[in-house]
Short mmCIF file of C-alpha atoms and ligand atoms in Angstrom, two decimals:
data_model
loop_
_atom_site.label_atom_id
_atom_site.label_comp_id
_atom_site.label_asym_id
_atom_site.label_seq_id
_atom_site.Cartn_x
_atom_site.Cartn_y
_atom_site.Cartn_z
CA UNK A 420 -58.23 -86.15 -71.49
CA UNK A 421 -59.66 -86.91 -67.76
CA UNK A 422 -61.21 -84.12 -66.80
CA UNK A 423 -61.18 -85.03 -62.95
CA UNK A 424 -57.61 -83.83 -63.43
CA UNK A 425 -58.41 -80.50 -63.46
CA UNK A 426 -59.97 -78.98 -60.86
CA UNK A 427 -63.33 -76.71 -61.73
CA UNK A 428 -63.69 -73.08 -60.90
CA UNK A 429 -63.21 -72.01 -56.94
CA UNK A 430 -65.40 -69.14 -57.67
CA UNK A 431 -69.38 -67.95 -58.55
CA UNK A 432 -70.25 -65.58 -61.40
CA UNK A 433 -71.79 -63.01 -60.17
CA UNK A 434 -71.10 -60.64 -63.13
CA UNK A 435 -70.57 -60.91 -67.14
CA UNK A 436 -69.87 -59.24 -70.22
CA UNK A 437 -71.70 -60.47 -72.93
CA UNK A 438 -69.40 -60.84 -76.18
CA UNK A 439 -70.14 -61.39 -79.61
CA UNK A 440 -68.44 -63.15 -82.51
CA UNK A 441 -68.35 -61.39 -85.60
CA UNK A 442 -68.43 -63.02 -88.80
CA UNK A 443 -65.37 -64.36 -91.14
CA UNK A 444 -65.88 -61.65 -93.92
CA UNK A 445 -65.95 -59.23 -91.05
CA UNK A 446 -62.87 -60.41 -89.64
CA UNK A 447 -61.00 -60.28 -92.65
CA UNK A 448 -61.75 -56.39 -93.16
CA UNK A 449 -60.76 -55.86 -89.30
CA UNK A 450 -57.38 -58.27 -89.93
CA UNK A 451 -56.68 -55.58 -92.80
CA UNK A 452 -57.51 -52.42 -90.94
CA UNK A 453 -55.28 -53.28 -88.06
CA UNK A 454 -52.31 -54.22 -90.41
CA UNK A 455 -52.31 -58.28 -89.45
CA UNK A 456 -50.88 -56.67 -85.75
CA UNK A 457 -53.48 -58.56 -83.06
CA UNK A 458 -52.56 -55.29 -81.32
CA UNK A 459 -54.32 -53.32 -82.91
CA UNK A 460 -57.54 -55.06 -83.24
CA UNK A 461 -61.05 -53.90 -80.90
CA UNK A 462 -61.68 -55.72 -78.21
CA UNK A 463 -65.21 -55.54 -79.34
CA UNK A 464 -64.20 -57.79 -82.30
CA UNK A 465 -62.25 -60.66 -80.48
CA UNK A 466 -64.65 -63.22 -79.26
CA UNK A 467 -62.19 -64.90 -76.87
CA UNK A 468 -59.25 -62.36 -76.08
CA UNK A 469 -55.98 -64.09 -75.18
CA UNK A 470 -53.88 -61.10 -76.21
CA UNK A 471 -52.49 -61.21 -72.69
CA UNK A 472 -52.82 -61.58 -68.88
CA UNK A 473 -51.99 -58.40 -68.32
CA UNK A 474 -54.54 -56.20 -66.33
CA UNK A 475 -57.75 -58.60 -67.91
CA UNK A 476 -58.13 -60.14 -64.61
CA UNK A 477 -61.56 -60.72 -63.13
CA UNK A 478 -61.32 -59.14 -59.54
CA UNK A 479 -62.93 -60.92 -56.72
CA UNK A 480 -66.21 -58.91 -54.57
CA UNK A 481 -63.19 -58.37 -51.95
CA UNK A 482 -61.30 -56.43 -54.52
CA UNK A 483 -64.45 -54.50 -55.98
CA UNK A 484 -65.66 -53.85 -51.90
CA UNK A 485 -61.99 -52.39 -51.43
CA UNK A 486 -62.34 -49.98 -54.44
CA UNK A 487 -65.26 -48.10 -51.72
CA UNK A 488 -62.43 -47.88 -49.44
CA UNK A 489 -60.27 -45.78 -51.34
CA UNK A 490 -58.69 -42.85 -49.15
CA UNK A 491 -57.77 -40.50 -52.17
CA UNK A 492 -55.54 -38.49 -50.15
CA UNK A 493 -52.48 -36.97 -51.83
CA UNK A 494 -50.07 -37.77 -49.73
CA UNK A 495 -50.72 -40.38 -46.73
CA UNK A 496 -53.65 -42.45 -47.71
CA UNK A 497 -54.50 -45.89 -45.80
CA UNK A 498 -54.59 -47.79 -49.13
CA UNK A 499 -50.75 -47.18 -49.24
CA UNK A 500 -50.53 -48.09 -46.02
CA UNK A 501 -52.44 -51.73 -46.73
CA UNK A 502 -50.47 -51.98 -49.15
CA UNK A 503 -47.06 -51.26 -48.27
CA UNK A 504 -47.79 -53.70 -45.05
CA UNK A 505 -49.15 -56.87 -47.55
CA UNK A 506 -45.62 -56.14 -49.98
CA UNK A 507 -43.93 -56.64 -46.66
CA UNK A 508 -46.22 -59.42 -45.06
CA UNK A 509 -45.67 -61.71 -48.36
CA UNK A 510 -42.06 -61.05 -49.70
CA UNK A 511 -40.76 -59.60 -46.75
CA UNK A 512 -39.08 -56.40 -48.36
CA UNK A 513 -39.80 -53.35 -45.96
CA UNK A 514 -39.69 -50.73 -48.26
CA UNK A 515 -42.17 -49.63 -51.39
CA UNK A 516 -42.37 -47.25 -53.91
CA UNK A 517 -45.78 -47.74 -55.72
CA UNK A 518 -45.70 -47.17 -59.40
CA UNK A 519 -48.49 -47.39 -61.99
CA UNK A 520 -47.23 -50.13 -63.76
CA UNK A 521 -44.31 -52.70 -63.49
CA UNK A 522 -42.47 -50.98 -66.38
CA UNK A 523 -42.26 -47.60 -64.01
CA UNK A 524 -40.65 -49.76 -61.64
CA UNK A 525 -38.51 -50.52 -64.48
CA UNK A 526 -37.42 -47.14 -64.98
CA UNK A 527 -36.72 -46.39 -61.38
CA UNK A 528 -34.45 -49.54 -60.66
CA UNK A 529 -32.51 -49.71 -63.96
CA UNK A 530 -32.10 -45.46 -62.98
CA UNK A 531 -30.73 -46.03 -59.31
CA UNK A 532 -28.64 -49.42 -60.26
CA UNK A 533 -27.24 -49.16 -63.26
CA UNK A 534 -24.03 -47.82 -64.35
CA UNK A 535 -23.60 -46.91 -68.50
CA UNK A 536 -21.68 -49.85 -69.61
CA UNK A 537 -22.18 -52.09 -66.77
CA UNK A 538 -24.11 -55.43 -67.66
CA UNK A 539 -27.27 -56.84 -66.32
CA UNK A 540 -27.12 -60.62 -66.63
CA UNK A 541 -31.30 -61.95 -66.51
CA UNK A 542 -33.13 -65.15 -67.33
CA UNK A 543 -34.04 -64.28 -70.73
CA UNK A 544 -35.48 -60.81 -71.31
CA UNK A 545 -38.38 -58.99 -71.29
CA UNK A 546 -39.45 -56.59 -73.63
CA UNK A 547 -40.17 -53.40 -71.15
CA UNK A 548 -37.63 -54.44 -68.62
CA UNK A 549 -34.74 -54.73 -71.42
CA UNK A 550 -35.83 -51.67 -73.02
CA UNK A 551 -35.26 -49.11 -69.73
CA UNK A 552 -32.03 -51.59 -69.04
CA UNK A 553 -30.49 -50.85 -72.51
CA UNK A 554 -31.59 -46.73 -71.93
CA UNK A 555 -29.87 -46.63 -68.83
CA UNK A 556 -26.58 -47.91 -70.39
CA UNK A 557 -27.05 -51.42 -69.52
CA UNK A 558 -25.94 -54.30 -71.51
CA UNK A 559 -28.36 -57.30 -71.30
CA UNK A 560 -26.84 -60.64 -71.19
CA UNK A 561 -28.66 -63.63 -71.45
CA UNK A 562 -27.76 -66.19 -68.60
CA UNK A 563 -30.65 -68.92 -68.78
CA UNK A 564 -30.07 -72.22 -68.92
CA UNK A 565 -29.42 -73.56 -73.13
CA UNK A 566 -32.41 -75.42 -72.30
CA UNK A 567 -35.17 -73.31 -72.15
CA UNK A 568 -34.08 -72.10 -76.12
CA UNK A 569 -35.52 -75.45 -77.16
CA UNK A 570 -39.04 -75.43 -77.41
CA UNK A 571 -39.85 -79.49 -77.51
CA UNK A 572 -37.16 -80.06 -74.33
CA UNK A 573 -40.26 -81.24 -71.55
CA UNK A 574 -38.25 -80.70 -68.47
CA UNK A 575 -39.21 -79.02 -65.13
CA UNK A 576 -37.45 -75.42 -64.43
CA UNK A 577 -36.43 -74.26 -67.30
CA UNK A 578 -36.57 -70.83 -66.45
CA UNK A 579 -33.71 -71.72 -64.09
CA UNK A 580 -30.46 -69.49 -64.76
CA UNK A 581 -27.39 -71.17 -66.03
CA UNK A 582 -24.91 -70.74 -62.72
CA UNK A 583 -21.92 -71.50 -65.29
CA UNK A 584 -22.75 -68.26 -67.49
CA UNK A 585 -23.23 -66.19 -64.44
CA UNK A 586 -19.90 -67.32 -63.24
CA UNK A 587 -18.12 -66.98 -66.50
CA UNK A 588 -19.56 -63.61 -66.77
CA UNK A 589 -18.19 -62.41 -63.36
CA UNK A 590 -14.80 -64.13 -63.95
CA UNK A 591 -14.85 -62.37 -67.16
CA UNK A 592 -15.99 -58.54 -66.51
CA UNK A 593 -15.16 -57.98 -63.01
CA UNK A 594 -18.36 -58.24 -60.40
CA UNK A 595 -17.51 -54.15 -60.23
CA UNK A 596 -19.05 -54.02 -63.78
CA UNK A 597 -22.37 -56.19 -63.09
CA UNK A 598 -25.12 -53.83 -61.96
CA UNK A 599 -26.82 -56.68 -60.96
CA UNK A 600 -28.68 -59.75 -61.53
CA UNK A 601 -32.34 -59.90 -62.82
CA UNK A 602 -34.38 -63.02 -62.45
CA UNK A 603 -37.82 -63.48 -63.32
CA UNK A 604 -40.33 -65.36 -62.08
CA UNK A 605 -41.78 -67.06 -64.05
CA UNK A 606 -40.19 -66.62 -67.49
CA UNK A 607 -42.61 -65.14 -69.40
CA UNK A 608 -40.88 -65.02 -73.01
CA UNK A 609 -39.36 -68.60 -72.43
CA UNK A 610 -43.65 -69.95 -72.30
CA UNK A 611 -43.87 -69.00 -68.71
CA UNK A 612 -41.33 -71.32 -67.16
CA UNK A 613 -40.86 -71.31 -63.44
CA UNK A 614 -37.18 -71.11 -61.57
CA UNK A 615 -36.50 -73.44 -59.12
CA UNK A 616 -35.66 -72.81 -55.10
CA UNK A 617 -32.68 -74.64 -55.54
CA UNK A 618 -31.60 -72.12 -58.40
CA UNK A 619 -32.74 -69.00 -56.51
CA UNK A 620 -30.90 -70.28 -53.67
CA UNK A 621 -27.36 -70.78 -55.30
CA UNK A 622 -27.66 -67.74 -57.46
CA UNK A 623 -27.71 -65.67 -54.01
CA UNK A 624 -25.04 -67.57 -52.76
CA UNK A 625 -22.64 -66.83 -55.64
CA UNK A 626 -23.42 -62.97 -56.01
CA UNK A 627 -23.06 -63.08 -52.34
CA UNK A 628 -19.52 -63.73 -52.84
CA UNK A 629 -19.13 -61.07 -55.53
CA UNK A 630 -21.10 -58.68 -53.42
CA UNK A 631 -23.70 -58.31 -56.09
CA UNK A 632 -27.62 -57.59 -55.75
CA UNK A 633 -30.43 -59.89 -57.18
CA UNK A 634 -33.66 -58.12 -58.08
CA UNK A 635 -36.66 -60.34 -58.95
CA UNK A 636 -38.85 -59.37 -61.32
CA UNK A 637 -41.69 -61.02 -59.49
CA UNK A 638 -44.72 -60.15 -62.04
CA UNK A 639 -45.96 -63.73 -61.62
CA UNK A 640 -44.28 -65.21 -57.93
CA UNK A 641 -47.28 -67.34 -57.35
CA UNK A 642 -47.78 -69.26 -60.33
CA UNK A 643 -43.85 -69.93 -59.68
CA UNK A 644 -44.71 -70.74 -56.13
CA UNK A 645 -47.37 -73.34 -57.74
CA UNK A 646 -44.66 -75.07 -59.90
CA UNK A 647 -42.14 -75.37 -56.86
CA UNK A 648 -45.08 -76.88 -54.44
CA UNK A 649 -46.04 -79.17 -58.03
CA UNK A 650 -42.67 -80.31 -58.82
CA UNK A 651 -39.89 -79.32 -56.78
CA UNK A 652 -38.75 -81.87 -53.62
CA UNK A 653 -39.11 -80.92 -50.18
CA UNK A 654 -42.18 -78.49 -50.69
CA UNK A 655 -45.55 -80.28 -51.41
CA UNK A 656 -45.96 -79.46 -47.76
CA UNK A 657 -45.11 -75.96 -47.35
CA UNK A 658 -48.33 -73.67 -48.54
CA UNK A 659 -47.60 -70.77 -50.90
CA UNK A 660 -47.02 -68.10 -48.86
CA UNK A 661 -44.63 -70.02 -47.13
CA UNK A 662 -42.52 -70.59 -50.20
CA UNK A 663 -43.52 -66.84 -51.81
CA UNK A 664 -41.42 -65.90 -48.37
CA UNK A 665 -38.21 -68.26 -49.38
CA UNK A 666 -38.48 -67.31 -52.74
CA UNK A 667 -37.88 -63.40 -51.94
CA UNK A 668 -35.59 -63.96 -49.09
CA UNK A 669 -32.95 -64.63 -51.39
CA UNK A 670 -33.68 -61.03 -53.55
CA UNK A 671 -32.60 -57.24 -52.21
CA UNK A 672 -36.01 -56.18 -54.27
CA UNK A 673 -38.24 -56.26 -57.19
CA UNK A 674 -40.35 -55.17 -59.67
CA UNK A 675 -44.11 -56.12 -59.60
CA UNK A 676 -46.56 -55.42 -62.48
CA UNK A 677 -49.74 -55.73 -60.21
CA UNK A 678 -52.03 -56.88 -63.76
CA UNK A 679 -50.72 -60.08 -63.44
CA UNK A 680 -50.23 -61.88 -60.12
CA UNK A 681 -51.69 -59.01 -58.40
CA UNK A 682 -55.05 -59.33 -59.83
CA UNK A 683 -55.87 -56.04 -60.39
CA UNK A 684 -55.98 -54.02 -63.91
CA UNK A 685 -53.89 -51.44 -62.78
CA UNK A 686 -50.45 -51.18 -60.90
CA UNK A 687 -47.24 -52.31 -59.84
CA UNK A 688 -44.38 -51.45 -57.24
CA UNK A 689 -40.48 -51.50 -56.69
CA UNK A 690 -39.57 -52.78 -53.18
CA UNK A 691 -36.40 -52.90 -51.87
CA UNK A 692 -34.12 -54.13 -49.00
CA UNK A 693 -31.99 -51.57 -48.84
CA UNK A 694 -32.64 -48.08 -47.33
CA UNK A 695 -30.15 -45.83 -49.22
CA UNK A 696 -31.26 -47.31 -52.44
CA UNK A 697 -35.12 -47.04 -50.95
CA UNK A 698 -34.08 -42.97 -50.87
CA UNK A 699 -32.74 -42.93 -54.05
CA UNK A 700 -36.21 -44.29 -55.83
CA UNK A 701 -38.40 -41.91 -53.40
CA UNK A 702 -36.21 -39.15 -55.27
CA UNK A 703 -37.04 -40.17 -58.62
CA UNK A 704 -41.08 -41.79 -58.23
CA UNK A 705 -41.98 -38.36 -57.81
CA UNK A 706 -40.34 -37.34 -60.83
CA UNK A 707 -41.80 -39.68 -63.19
CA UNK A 708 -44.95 -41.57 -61.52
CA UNK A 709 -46.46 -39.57 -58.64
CA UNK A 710 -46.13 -38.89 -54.66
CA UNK A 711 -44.25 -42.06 -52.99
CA UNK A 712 -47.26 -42.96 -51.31
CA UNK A 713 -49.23 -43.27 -54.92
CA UNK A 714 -46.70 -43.83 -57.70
CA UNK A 715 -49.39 -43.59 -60.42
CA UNK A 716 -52.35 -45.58 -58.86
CA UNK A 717 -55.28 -44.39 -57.15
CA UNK A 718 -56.31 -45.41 -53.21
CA UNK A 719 -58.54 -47.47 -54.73
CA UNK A 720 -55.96 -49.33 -56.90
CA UNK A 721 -53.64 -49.95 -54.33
CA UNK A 722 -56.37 -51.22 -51.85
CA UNK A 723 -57.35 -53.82 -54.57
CA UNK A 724 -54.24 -54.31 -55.68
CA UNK A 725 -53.14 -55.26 -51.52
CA UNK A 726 -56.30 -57.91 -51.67
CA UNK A 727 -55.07 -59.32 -54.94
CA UNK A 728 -51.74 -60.18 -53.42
CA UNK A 729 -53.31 -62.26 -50.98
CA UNK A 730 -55.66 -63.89 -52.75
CA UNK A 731 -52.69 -64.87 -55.58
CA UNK A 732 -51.27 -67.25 -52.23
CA UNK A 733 -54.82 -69.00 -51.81
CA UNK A 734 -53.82 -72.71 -52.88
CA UNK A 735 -57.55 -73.53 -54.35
CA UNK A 736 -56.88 -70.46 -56.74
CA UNK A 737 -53.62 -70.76 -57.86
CA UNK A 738 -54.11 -74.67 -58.80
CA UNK A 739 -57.17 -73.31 -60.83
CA UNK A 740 -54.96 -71.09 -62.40
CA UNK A 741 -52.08 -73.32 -63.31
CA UNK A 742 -53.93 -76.27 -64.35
CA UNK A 743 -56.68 -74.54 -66.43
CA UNK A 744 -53.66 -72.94 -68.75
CA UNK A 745 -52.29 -76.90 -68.41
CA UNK A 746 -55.32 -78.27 -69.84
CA UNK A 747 -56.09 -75.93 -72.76
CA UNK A 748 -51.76 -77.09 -73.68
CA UNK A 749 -52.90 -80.82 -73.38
CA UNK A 750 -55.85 -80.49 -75.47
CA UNK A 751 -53.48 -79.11 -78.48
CA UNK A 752 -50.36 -81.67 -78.00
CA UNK A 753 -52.86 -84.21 -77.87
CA UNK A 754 -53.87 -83.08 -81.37
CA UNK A 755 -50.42 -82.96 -82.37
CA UNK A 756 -50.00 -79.31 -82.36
CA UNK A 757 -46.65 -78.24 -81.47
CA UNK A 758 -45.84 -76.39 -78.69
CA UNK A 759 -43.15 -74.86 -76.25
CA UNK A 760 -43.56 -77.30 -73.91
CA UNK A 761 -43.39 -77.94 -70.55
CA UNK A 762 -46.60 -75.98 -70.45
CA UNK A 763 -46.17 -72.78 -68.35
CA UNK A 764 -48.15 -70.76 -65.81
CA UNK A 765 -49.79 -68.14 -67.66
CA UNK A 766 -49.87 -69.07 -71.22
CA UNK A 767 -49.60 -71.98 -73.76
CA UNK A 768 -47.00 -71.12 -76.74
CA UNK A 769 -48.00 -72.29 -79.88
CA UNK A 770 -44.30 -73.29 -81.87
CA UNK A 771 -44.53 -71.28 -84.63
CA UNK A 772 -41.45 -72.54 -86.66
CA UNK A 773 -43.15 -76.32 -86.55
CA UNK A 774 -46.40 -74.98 -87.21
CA UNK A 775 -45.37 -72.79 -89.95
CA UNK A 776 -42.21 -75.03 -91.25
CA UNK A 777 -43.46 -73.56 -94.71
CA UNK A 778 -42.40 -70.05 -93.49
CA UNK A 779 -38.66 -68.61 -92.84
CA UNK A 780 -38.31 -66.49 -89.51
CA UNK A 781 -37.91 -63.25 -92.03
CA UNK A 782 -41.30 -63.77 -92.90
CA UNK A 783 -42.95 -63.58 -89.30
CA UNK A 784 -44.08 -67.27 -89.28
CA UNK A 785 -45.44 -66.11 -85.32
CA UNK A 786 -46.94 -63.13 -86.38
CA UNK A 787 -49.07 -64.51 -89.60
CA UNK A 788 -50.36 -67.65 -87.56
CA UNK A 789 -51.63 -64.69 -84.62
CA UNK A 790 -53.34 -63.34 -87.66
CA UNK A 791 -54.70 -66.27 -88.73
CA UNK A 792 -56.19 -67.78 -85.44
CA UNK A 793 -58.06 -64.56 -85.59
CA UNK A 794 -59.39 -64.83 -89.00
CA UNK A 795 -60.22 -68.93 -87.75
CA UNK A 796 -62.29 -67.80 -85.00
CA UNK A 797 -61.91 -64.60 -83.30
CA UNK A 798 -59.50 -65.63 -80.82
CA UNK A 799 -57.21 -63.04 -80.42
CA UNK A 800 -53.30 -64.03 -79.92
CA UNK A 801 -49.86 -62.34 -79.57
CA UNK A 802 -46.33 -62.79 -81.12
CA UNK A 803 -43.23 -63.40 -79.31
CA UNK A 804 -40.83 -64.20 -81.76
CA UNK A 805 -38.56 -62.63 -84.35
CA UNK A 806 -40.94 -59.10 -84.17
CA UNK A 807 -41.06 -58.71 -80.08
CA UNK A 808 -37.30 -59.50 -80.27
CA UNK A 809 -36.52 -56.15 -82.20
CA UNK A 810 -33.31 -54.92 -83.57
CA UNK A 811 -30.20 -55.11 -82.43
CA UNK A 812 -28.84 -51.55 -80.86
CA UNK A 813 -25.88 -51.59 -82.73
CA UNK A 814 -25.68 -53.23 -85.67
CA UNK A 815 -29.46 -52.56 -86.77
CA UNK A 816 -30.21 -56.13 -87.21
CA UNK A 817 -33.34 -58.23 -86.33
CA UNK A 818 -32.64 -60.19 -83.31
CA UNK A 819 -33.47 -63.97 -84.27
CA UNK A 820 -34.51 -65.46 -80.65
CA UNK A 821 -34.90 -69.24 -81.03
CA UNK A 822 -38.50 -69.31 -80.12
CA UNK A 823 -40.62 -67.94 -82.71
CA UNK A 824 -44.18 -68.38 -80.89
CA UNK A 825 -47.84 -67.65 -80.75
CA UNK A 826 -49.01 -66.90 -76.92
CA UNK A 827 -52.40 -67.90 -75.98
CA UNK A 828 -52.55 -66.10 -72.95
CA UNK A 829 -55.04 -66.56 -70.33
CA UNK A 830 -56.80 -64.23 -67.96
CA UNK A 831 -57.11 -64.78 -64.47
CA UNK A 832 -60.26 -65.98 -63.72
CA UNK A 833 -62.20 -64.94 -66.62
CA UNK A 834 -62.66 -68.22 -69.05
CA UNK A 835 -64.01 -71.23 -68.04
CA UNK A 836 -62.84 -74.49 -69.15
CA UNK A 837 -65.62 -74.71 -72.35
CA UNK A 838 -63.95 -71.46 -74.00
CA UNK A 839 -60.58 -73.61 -73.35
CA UNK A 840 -62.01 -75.98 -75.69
CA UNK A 841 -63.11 -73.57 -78.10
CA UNK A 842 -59.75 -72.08 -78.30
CA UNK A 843 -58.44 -75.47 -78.76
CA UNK A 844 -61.02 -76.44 -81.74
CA UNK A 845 -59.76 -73.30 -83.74
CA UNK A 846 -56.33 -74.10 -83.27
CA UNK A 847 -56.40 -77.18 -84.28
CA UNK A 848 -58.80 -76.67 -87.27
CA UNK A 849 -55.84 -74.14 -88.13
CA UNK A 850 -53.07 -76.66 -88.23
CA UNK A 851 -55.15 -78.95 -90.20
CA UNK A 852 -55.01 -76.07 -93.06
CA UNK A 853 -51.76 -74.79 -91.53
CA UNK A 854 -50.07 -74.29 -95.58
CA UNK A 855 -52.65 -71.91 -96.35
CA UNK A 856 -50.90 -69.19 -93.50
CA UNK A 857 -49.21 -66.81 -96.08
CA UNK A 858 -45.81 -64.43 -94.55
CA UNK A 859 -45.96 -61.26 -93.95
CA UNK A 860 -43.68 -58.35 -94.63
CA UNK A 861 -43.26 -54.63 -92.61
CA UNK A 862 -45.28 -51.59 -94.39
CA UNK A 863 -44.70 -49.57 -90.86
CA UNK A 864 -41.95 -50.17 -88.53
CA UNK A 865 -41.55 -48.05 -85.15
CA UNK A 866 -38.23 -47.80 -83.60
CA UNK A 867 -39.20 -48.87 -79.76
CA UNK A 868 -41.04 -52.28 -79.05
CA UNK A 869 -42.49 -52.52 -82.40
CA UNK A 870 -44.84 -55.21 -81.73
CA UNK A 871 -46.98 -52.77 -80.40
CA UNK A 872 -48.02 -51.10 -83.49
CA UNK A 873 -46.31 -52.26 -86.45
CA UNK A 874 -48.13 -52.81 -89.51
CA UNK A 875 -47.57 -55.46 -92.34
CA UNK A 876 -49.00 -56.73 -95.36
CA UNK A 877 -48.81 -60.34 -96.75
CA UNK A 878 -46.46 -61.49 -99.53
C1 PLP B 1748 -45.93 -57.42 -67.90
C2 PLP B 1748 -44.54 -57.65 -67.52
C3 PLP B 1748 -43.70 -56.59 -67.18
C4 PLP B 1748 -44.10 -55.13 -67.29
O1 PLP B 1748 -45.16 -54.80 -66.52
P1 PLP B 1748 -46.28 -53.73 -66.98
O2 PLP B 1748 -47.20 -53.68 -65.81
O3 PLP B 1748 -46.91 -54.25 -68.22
O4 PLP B 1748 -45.58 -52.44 -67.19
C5 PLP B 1748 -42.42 -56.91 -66.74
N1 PLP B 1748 -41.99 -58.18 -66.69
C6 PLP B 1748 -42.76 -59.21 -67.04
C7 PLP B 1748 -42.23 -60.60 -66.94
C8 PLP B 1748 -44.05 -58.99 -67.48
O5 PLP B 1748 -44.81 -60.03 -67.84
#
């Protein structure tokens, strides 16, 4: 590994929180108490906490100066105003609803677009966003390219959606009976994999022709942005606002959960193209998340949450981003530890079925190896395999998703490259005992998103 590869922070610390690492006998009583779930372990007992990107973000003195600007205002306040102006400024859609999280923004879309029975073809799915589809009467279909099933396949874009299956899928149920298309950016469930331009481009030009909508679900735009500037031709030139701007003119909206690419730890919006549907959502935010000029955040929230969105296009800090989640991934394959690769944006996937070969998918090879990086060294994981997948609406079955993996997620500007290497030492000490990791069966299964707080036991 050459570390002048990757570049070192673009930031000062000016504050910390001092953790502490527990011992292994204490570890193995909080492992038990929380059920083997990562989910429901303290954060007070993780030592490094990869659980997720989601709202762990280290905000910038901008961010924490904004939260004294916040106009708490019910109705009218400036902070929406920032905000609602920066949504515009970077992805060009003119209209907002705020919403506390990206999941409310969930609700609200799959509400005003969906039809029972009509299907919403995405990249892969994601947990939340499939869940309020599926409520709404929406059937999820699947429509990413066969490539990005196959965790060991090192190829650029593979969250890239498979034009054929769209097609097929139009040709097949009528474009009257597709609510519309979701794309995410990046994927987060396929290990963060980024769509290309060229993909976003000619997925607008055939629902063009079909005279259906595209709605991004842009929770993580720039790290995309990163990976089209990286990799894809024609754009090493173009900075990332610039190509945040192409990427959305090809959308009519999208939902944003502000705790990731926003930087913030609270947040998210819906914005839209179109004013009729923009109507339709102002109807409903106040119903379920707050006045259309809050949605569920405070002034102060959205005036962070407007700085965050700029600071996600600064090139120094994206790079950062990208290539410190790179280099913990090439410290593990170099170590032979398999995983999803090409490495993503946000997160390095651990391949739990090659890890765990000793382990069927009924056992919850994913969820047992989260459990016993924990027990290794306090780093705290998540599943995103066979138990994230859930059941199957209809028939009651587990849903068997190809990847069964391990997410080692990373917070945005929290770690520094030494806890990288940490995290990398456990793992691999891990796989050097790897037949030791026992499966584990359910003793408490919820009916919603189960990985949340399901409990299990080991065989
Ligand atoms: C986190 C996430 C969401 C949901 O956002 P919340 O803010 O957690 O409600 C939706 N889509 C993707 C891809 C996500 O990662």
């Amino acid at each position: 590994m050459d570390m002048r590869n990757y570049p070192a922070e673009p930031f000062r610390i000016k504050s910390v929180e001092v953790v502490k690492m527990i011992n292994r006998e204490e570890r193995e009583e909080v492992l038990e108490k929380a059920g083997y779930n990562t989910f429901l372990i303290d954060s007070e007992d993780c030592y490094i906490d990869l659980l997720t990107d989601s709202g762990t973000n280290a905000m910038s003195d901008d961010q924490w100066a904004g939260l004294m600007k916040g106009d708490e205002a019910y109705a009218g306040s400036k902070n929406f105003k920032h905000l609602e102006k920066t949504v515009e400024d970077v992805f060009g859609f003119p209209y907002l609803i705020p919403t506390h999280q990206g999941r409310g923004a969930e609700n609200i879309l799959s509400r005003i677009a969906i039809k029972p029975g009509q299907y919403v073809p995405g990249n892969m799915y994601f947990t939340t966003t499939r869940y309020h589809q599926e409520t709404n009467g929406g059937i999820f279909v699947d429509i990413i390219r066969d490539e990005a099933h196959d965790a060991t396949l090192d190829i650029p874009f593979k969250g890239d959606i498979d034009l054929n299956k769209l097609e097929n899928l139009i040709n097949e149920k009528g474009a009257e009976n597709i609510a519309y298309v979701c794309l995410a950016v990046t994927v987060n469930l396929a290990g963060g994999q980024p769509v290309s331009m060229a993909n976003m481009k000619a997925v607008r030009e055939l629902t063009e022709k079909h005279g259906i909508k595209v709605f991004y679900d842009c929770t993580r735009f720039a790290e995309n942005a990163y990976f089209i500037k990286e990799q894809e031709e024609g754009y090493a030139d173009k900075t990332i606002a610039e190509i945040v701007k192409e990427m959305f003119s090809y959308a009519d909206g999208a939902t944003m959960s502000g705790k990731k690419d926003g930087i913030v730890n609270m947040g998210g919006f819906l914005a839209l193209r179109d004013e009729e549907m923009f109507s339709e959502a102002r109807e409903l935010v106040v119903v379920y998340e707050g006045m259309p000029s809050y949605g569920g955040m405070t002034g102060r929230d959205m005036e962070a949450f407007a700085i965050g969105l700029k600071e996600s296009l600064q090139f120094e800090y994206i790079q950062h981003r990208v290539l410190q989640v790179r280099y913990l991934g090439e410290r593990l394959k170099e170590a032979g530890v398999p995983i999803v690769e090409p490495i993503g944006g946000h997160a390095v996937f651990l391949d739990a079925r090659r890890f765990c070969p000793h382990l069927d998918q009924e056992e919850f090879p994913a969820q047992a190896l989260a459990a016993n990086l924990y027990l290794e060294s306090g780093v705290r994981s998540m599943e995103r395999g066979i138990i994230s997948a859930g059941r199957d609406v209809n028939t009651g079955e587990n849903h068997k998703p190809k990847l069964e993996t391990v997410r080692l997620t990373i917070p945005r500007r929290v770690y520094t490259y030494r806890h990288m290497d940490l995290v990398a030492d456990s793992v691999i000490k891990l796989y050097e005992h790897k037949e030791d990791i026992k499966g584990l069966k359910f003793v408490y299964e919820p009916k919603q998103l189960r990985f949340f707080t399901a409990r299990f036991e080991e065989i």
